mmCIF file of C-alpha atoms and ligand atoms in Angstrom:
data_model
loop_
_atom_site.group_PDB
_atom_site.id
_atom_site.type_symbol
_atom_site.label_atom_id
_atom_site.label_comp_id
_atom_site.label_asym_id
_atom_site.label_seq_id
_atom_site.Cartn_x
_atom_site.Cartn_y
_atom_site.Cartn_z
ATOM 1 C CA MET I 14 32.402 -6.877 25.292
ATOM 2 C CA PRO I 15 33.407 -3.376 25.011
ATOM 3 C CA ALA I 16 32.183 -0.953 22.573
ATOM 4 C CA VAL I 17 34.696 -0.540 19.177
ATOM 5 C CA LEU I 18 32.392 1.930 17.696
ATOM 6 C CA PRO I 19 31.987 5.016 18.264
ATOM 7 C CA LYS I 20 28.720 6.236 20.345
ATOM 8 C CA ALA I 21 27.243 7.977 16.930
ATOM 9 C CA VAL I 22 27.810 4.871 14.867
ATOM 10 C CA ARG I 23 26.057 2.793 17.214
ATOM 11 C CA GLU I 24 23.355 4.879 17.502
ATOM 12 C CA LEU I 25 22.583 5.126 13.850
ATOM 13 C CA THR I 26 22.747 1.296 13.601
ATOM 14 C CA GLN I 27 20.575 1.006 16.494
ATOM 15 C CA GLU I 28 17.972 3.540 14.927
ATOM 16 C CA LEU I 29 18.165 1.251 11.394
ATOM 17 C CA THR I 30 17.768 -2.117 13.410
ATOM 18 C CA SER I 31 14.245 -0.538 13.609
ATOM 19 C CA LEU I 32 13.582 -1.099 10.137
ATOM 20 C CA PRO I 33 11.991 -4.274 8.352
ATOM 21 C CA GLY I 34 14.460 -6.895 7.339
ATOM 22 C CA ILE I 35 17.667 -5.152 8.434
ATOM 23 C CA GLY I 36 19.707 -6.849 11.071
ATOM 24 C CA THR I 37 22.599 -5.609 13.183
ATOM 25 C CA LYS I 38 25.265 -6.531 10.755
ATOM 26 C CA THR I 39 23.176 -4.854 7.888
ATOM 27 C CA ALA I 40 22.482 -1.865 9.761
ATOM 28 C CA GLN I 41 26.348 -1.400 10.729
ATOM 29 C CA ARG I 42 27.068 -1.672 7.283
ATOM 30 C CA LEU I 43 24.610 0.584 6.240
ATOM 31 C CA ALA I 44 25.744 3.160 9.077
ATOM 32 C CA LEU I 45 29.760 2.789 7.729
ATOM 33 C CA HIS I 46 28.439 3.484 4.206
ATOM 34 C CA ILE I 47 26.285 6.270 5.417
ATOM 35 C CA LEU I 48 29.371 7.572 7.316
ATOM 36 C CA ARG I 49 31.805 7.409 4.083
ATOM 37 C CA GLN I 50 29.470 9.430 2.161
ATOM 38 C CA GLN I 51 30.055 13.341 1.396
ATOM 39 C CA ARG I 52 28.326 15.303 4.219
ATOM 40 C CA SER I 53 25.935 16.943 1.385
ATOM 41 C CA ALA I 54 24.576 13.440 0.679
ATOM 42 C CA THR I 55 24.105 12.527 4.546
ATOM 43 C CA ALA I 56 22.513 16.033 4.596
ATOM 44 C CA ARG I 57 20.249 15.132 1.989
ATOM 45 C CA LEU I 58 19.002 11.609 3.241
ATOM 46 C CA ALA I 59 18.352 13.452 6.893
ATOM 47 C CA GLU I 60 16.154 16.168 5.343
ATOM 48 C CA THR I 61 14.381 13.599 3.441
ATOM 49 C CA ILE I 62 13.480 11.453 5.786
ATOM 50 C CA ALA I 63 12.536 14.406 8.565
ATOM 51 C CA THR I 64 10.333 16.139 6.394
ATOM 52 C CA LEU I 65 8.490 12.969 4.733
ATOM 53 C CA HIS I 66 5.708 13.296 7.150
ATOM 54 C CA GLU I 67 4.821 16.824 6.379
ATOM 55 C CA ARG I 68 5.313 16.035 2.610
ATOM 56 C CA VAL I 69 3.057 13.005 2.037
ATOM 57 C CA GLN I 70 -0.474 13.436 2.611
ATOM 58 C CA THR I 71 -3.029 10.737 2.136
ATOM 59 C CA CYS I 72 -5.662 11.361 -0.988
ATOM 60 C CA SER I 73 -8.876 12.633 0.654
ATOM 61 C CA VAL I 74 -10.787 10.458 -1.812
ATOM 62 C CA CYS I 75 -9.314 6.882 -2.207
ATOM 63 C CA PHE I 76 -6.619 7.221 0.693
ATOM 64 C CA SER I 77 -3.790 6.559 -1.163
ATOM 65 C CA LEU I 78 -0.548 8.530 -0.167
ATOM 66 C CA ALA I 79 -0.142 11.827 -2.567
ATOM 67 C CA ASP I 80 1.766 14.994 -2.547
ATOM 68 C CA ASP I 81 -1.500 16.851 -2.343
ATOM 69 C CA THR I 82 -4.865 16.340 -0.726
ATOM 70 C CA ILE I 83 -6.074 14.600 -3.697
ATOM 71 C CA CYS I 84 -4.137 11.779 -5.407
ATOM 72 C CA SER I 85 -2.820 12.267 -9.400
ATOM 73 C CA ILE I 86 -5.135 9.436 -10.131
ATOM 74 C CA CYS I 87 -8.492 10.702 -8.257
ATOM 75 C CA LYS I 88 -7.301 14.171 -10.306
ATOM 76 C CA ASP I 89 -7.053 12.697 -13.524
ATOM 77 C CA SER I 90 -10.333 13.311 -15.630
ATOM 78 C CA SER I 91 -9.456 10.439 -18.117
ATOM 79 C CA ARG I 92 -9.596 7.499 -15.349
ATOM 80 C CA THR I 93 -12.936 5.688 -15.279
ATOM 81 C CA LYS I 94 -14.426 6.812 -12.090
ATOM 82 C CA SER I 95 -17.197 3.834 -12.017
ATOM 83 C CA THR I 96 -14.692 1.039 -11.828
ATOM 84 C CA LEU I 97 -13.361 0.996 -8.281
ATOM 85 C CA CYS I 98 -10.229 -1.345 -7.502
ATOM 86 C CA ILE I 99 -9.625 -1.959 -3.689
ATOM 87 C CA VAL I 100 -6.157 -2.660 -2.445
ATOM 88 C CA GLU I 101 -4.325 -3.153 0.858
ATOM 89 C CA ASP I 102 -1.706 -0.209 0.457
ATOM 90 C CA ALA I 103 0.003 2.383 -1.800
ATOM 91 C CA LEU I 104 2.385 0.049 -2.818
ATOM 92 C CA ASP I 105 -0.083 -2.342 -4.761
ATOM 93 C CA VAL I 106 -1.310 0.778 -6.733
ATOM 94 C CA GLU I 107 2.233 1.381 -8.046
ATOM 95 C CA ALA I 108 2.162 -2.097 -8.950
ATOM 96 C CA ILE I 109 -0.995 -2.106 -10.628
ATOM 97 C CA GLU I 110 -0.177 1.135 -12.334
ATOM 98 C CA ARG I 111 2.962 -0.341 -13.512
ATOM 99 C CA THR I 112 0.620 -2.881 -15.707
ATOM 100 C CA GLY I 113 -0.671 0.461 -17.255
ATOM 101 C CA SER I 114 -3.703 -0.959 -18.518
ATOM 102 C CA TYR I 115 -5.910 -0.305 -15.527
ATOM 103 C CA THR I 116 -8.142 3.065 -15.994
ATOM 104 C CA GLY I 117 -10.200 2.761 -13.047
ATOM 105 C CA VAL I 118 -9.861 4.424 -9.969
ATOM 106 C CA TYR I 119 -8.731 2.890 -6.284
ATOM 107 C CA HIS I 120 -9.621 2.643 -2.961
ATOM 108 C CA VAL I 121 -6.626 2.189 -0.414
ATOM 109 C CA LEU I 122 -8.005 0.241 3.080
ATOM 110 C CA GLY I 123 -4.611 0.539 4.887
ATOM 111 C CA GLY I 124 -3.900 -2.902 5.528
ATOM 112 C CA LEU I 125 -6.007 -6.413 6.060
ATOM 113 C CA LEU I 126 -8.495 -7.244 9.135
ATOM 114 C CA SER I 127 -6.333 -9.471 11.390
ATOM 115 C CA PRO I 128 -7.858 -9.736 14.699
ATOM 116 C CA ILE I 129 -4.480 -11.498 15.975
ATOM 117 C CA ASN I 130 -2.651 -8.175 15.372
ATOM 118 C CA GLY I 131 -5.336 -6.075 16.650
ATOM 119 C CA VAL I 132 -6.599 -4.790 13.287
ATOM 120 C CA GLY I 133 -9.946 -4.182 12.978
ATOM 121 C CA THR I 134 -12.560 -2.350 10.715
ATOM 122 C CA ASP I 135 -11.663 0.733 12.624
ATOM 123 C CA GLN I 136 -8.025 0.720 11.676
ATOM 124 C CA LEU I 137 -9.094 0.129 7.747
ATOM 125 C CA THR I 138 -10.947 2.605 5.779
ATOM 126 C CA LEU I 139 -14.070 0.096 5.204
ATOM 127 C CA HIS I 140 -16.604 2.923 6.293
ATOM 128 C CA GLU I 141 -15.355 5.082 3.835
ATOM 129 C CA LEU I 142 -15.360 2.648 1.184
ATOM 130 C CA THR I 143 -19.276 1.974 2.018
ATOM 131 C CA SER I 144 -19.662 5.799 1.502
ATOM 132 C CA ARG I 145 -18.099 6.031 -1.408
ATOM 133 C CA ALA I 146 -19.887 2.611 -2.605
ATOM 134 C CA GLU I 147 -23.043 4.312 -1.711
ATOM 135 C CA LYS I 148 -22.625 7.689 -3.077
ATOM 136 C CA GLU I 149 -20.574 7.744 -6.558
ATOM 137 C CA SER I 150 -22.043 5.553 -9.537
ATOM 138 C CA ILE I 151 -19.570 2.488 -9.331
ATOM 139 C CA THR I 152 -20.202 -0.054 -12.384
ATOM 140 C CA GLU I 153 -17.670 -2.719 -11.256
ATOM 141 C CA VAL I 154 -15.627 -3.495 -7.494
ATOM 142 C CA ILE I 155 -12.807 -5.066 -7.918
ATOM 143 C CA ILE I 156 -11.129 -7.011 -5.090
ATOM 144 C CA ALA I 157 -7.348 -6.884 -5.572
ATOM 145 C CA LEU I 158 -6.507 -8.282 -2.020
ATOM 146 C CA GLU I 159 -4.171 -10.908 -1.271
ATOM 147 C CA HIS I 160 -5.617 -14.441 -1.163
ATOM 148 C CA SER I 161 -4.220 -15.206 2.572
ATOM 149 C CA MET I 162 -6.258 -15.655 5.819
ATOM 150 C CA GLU I 163 -6.080 -11.903 6.317
ATOM 151 C CA GLY I 164 -7.241 -11.172 2.400
ATOM 152 C CA GLU I 165 -9.853 -13.748 2.431
ATOM 153 C CA ALA I 166 -11.674 -11.964 5.975
ATOM 154 C CA THR I 167 -11.115 -8.814 4.369
ATOM 155 C CA THR I 168 -13.188 -9.865 1.137
ATOM 156 C CA ARG I 169 -15.604 -11.523 2.713
ATOM 157 C CA HIS I 170 -16.478 -8.419 4.935
ATOM 158 C CA ILE I 171 -16.015 -6.229 2.119
ATOM 159 C CA MET I 172 -18.798 -8.693 0.132
ATOM 160 C CA SER I 173 -20.810 -8.592 3.217
ATOM 161 C CA TYR I 174 -22.308 -4.971 2.595
ATOM 162 C CA ILE I 175 -21.139 -4.519 -1.500
ATOM 163 C CA GLN I 176 -23.805 -7.393 -2.087
ATOM 164 C CA ASN I 177 -26.445 -5.136 -0.689
ATOM 165 C CA LEU I 178 -25.916 -2.524 -3.079
ATOM 166 C CA HIS I 179 -25.932 -4.724 -6.011
ATOM 167 C CA ILE I 180 -22.713 -3.729 -7.651
ATOM 168 C CA PRO I 181 -20.650 -6.149 -8.997
ATOM 169 C CA VAL I 182 -17.576 -7.902 -7.708
ATOM 170 C CA THR I 183 -14.889 -9.307 -9.056
ATOM 171 C CA ARG I 184 -11.917 -10.596 -7.595
ATOM 172 C CA LEU I 185 -8.032 -10.935 -9.235
ATOM 173 C CA ALA I 186 -7.473 -14.645 -10.515
ATOM 174 C CA ARG I 187 -5.382 -16.628 -8.423
ATOM 175 C CA GLY I 188 -1.439 -17.039 -9.522
ATOM 176 C CA LEU I 189 -0.243 -14.403 -8.038
ATOM 177 C CA PRO I 190 3.437 -15.199 -6.231
ATOM 178 C CA THR I 191 3.353 -17.092 -2.751
ATOM 179 C CA GLY I 192 1.729 -14.924 -0.122
ATOM 180 C CA GLY I 193 -0.573 -13.674 -2.867
ATOM 181 C CA ASP I 194 1.458 -10.013 -2.108
ATOM 182 C CA ILE I 195 0.233 -7.675 -5.439
ATOM 183 C CA GLU I 196 3.171 -5.233 -4.843
ATOM 184 C CA PHE I 197 5.642 -8.089 -5.406
ATOM 185 C CA ALA I 198 3.995 -9.477 -8.741
ATOM 186 C CA ASP I 199 5.325 -8.319 -11.793
ATOM 187 C CA ALA I 200 3.477 -6.674 -14.533
ATOM 188 C CA LEU I 201 2.963 -9.197 -16.704
ATOM 189 C CA THR I 202 1.347 -11.909 -13.834
ATOM 190 C CA LEU I 203 -0.603 -8.635 -12.707
ATOM 191 C CA ASN I 204 -2.176 -7.994 -16.300
ATOM 192 C CA ALA I 205 -3.254 -11.933 -16.429
ATOM 193 C CA ALA I 206 -4.935 -11.727 -12.717
ATOM 194 C CA PHE I 207 -6.580 -8.684 -13.915
ATOM 195 C CA SER I 208 -8.265 -9.946 -17.478
ATOM 196 C CA GLY I 209 -8.847 -13.469 -15.872
ATOM 197 C CA ARG I 210 -10.671 -11.468 -12.876
ATOM 198 C CA THR I 211 -13.711 -13.656 -11.733
ATOM 199 C CA ARG I 212 -17.074 -12.644 -10.438
ATOM 200 C CA VAL I 213 -17.621 -13.109 -6.660
HETATM 201 ZN ZN1 ZN B 305 -6.721 9.352 -4.582
#
């Protein structure tokens, strides 16, 4: 079948299909939508994407995404530094912050242990978690990982060394949406999961 759409549109479509959940049809529609936009809007979009890597940093304390070397939560002196909530990624931090009821700090793992997908302890910030737990005076660790196979494996791994430090560990109550992904839970559900957290 001959290519009907111009090369530039086809190239943009190709780029967009590399994004998760975007098939060819959606990518074509998005490409035409971008084409119909004002040049200034297209330039702004391109500039935002092009500068993303240099503008986003990883917080040197909690490993969440940040504008600076230390994120706004770690910088905030009103946060309870002795309560540490372990999450998979920055979107989970965002979801928990939306509840407005958690006042502790976070540790972002950057994924979950998954031998099938080649994710081992070295790909995650587990060593950094150990040294934080050893150095900082933490009185409670809250594990806010999804109740999936990977979530369970990661929790077991964390427990195996936190137990030796005698820090009380709690886990969010079940009842999160199917798949248990924290980032998709609404504030009310997350709030309930936090207050119903159980000792591991
Ligand atoms: Zn931080």
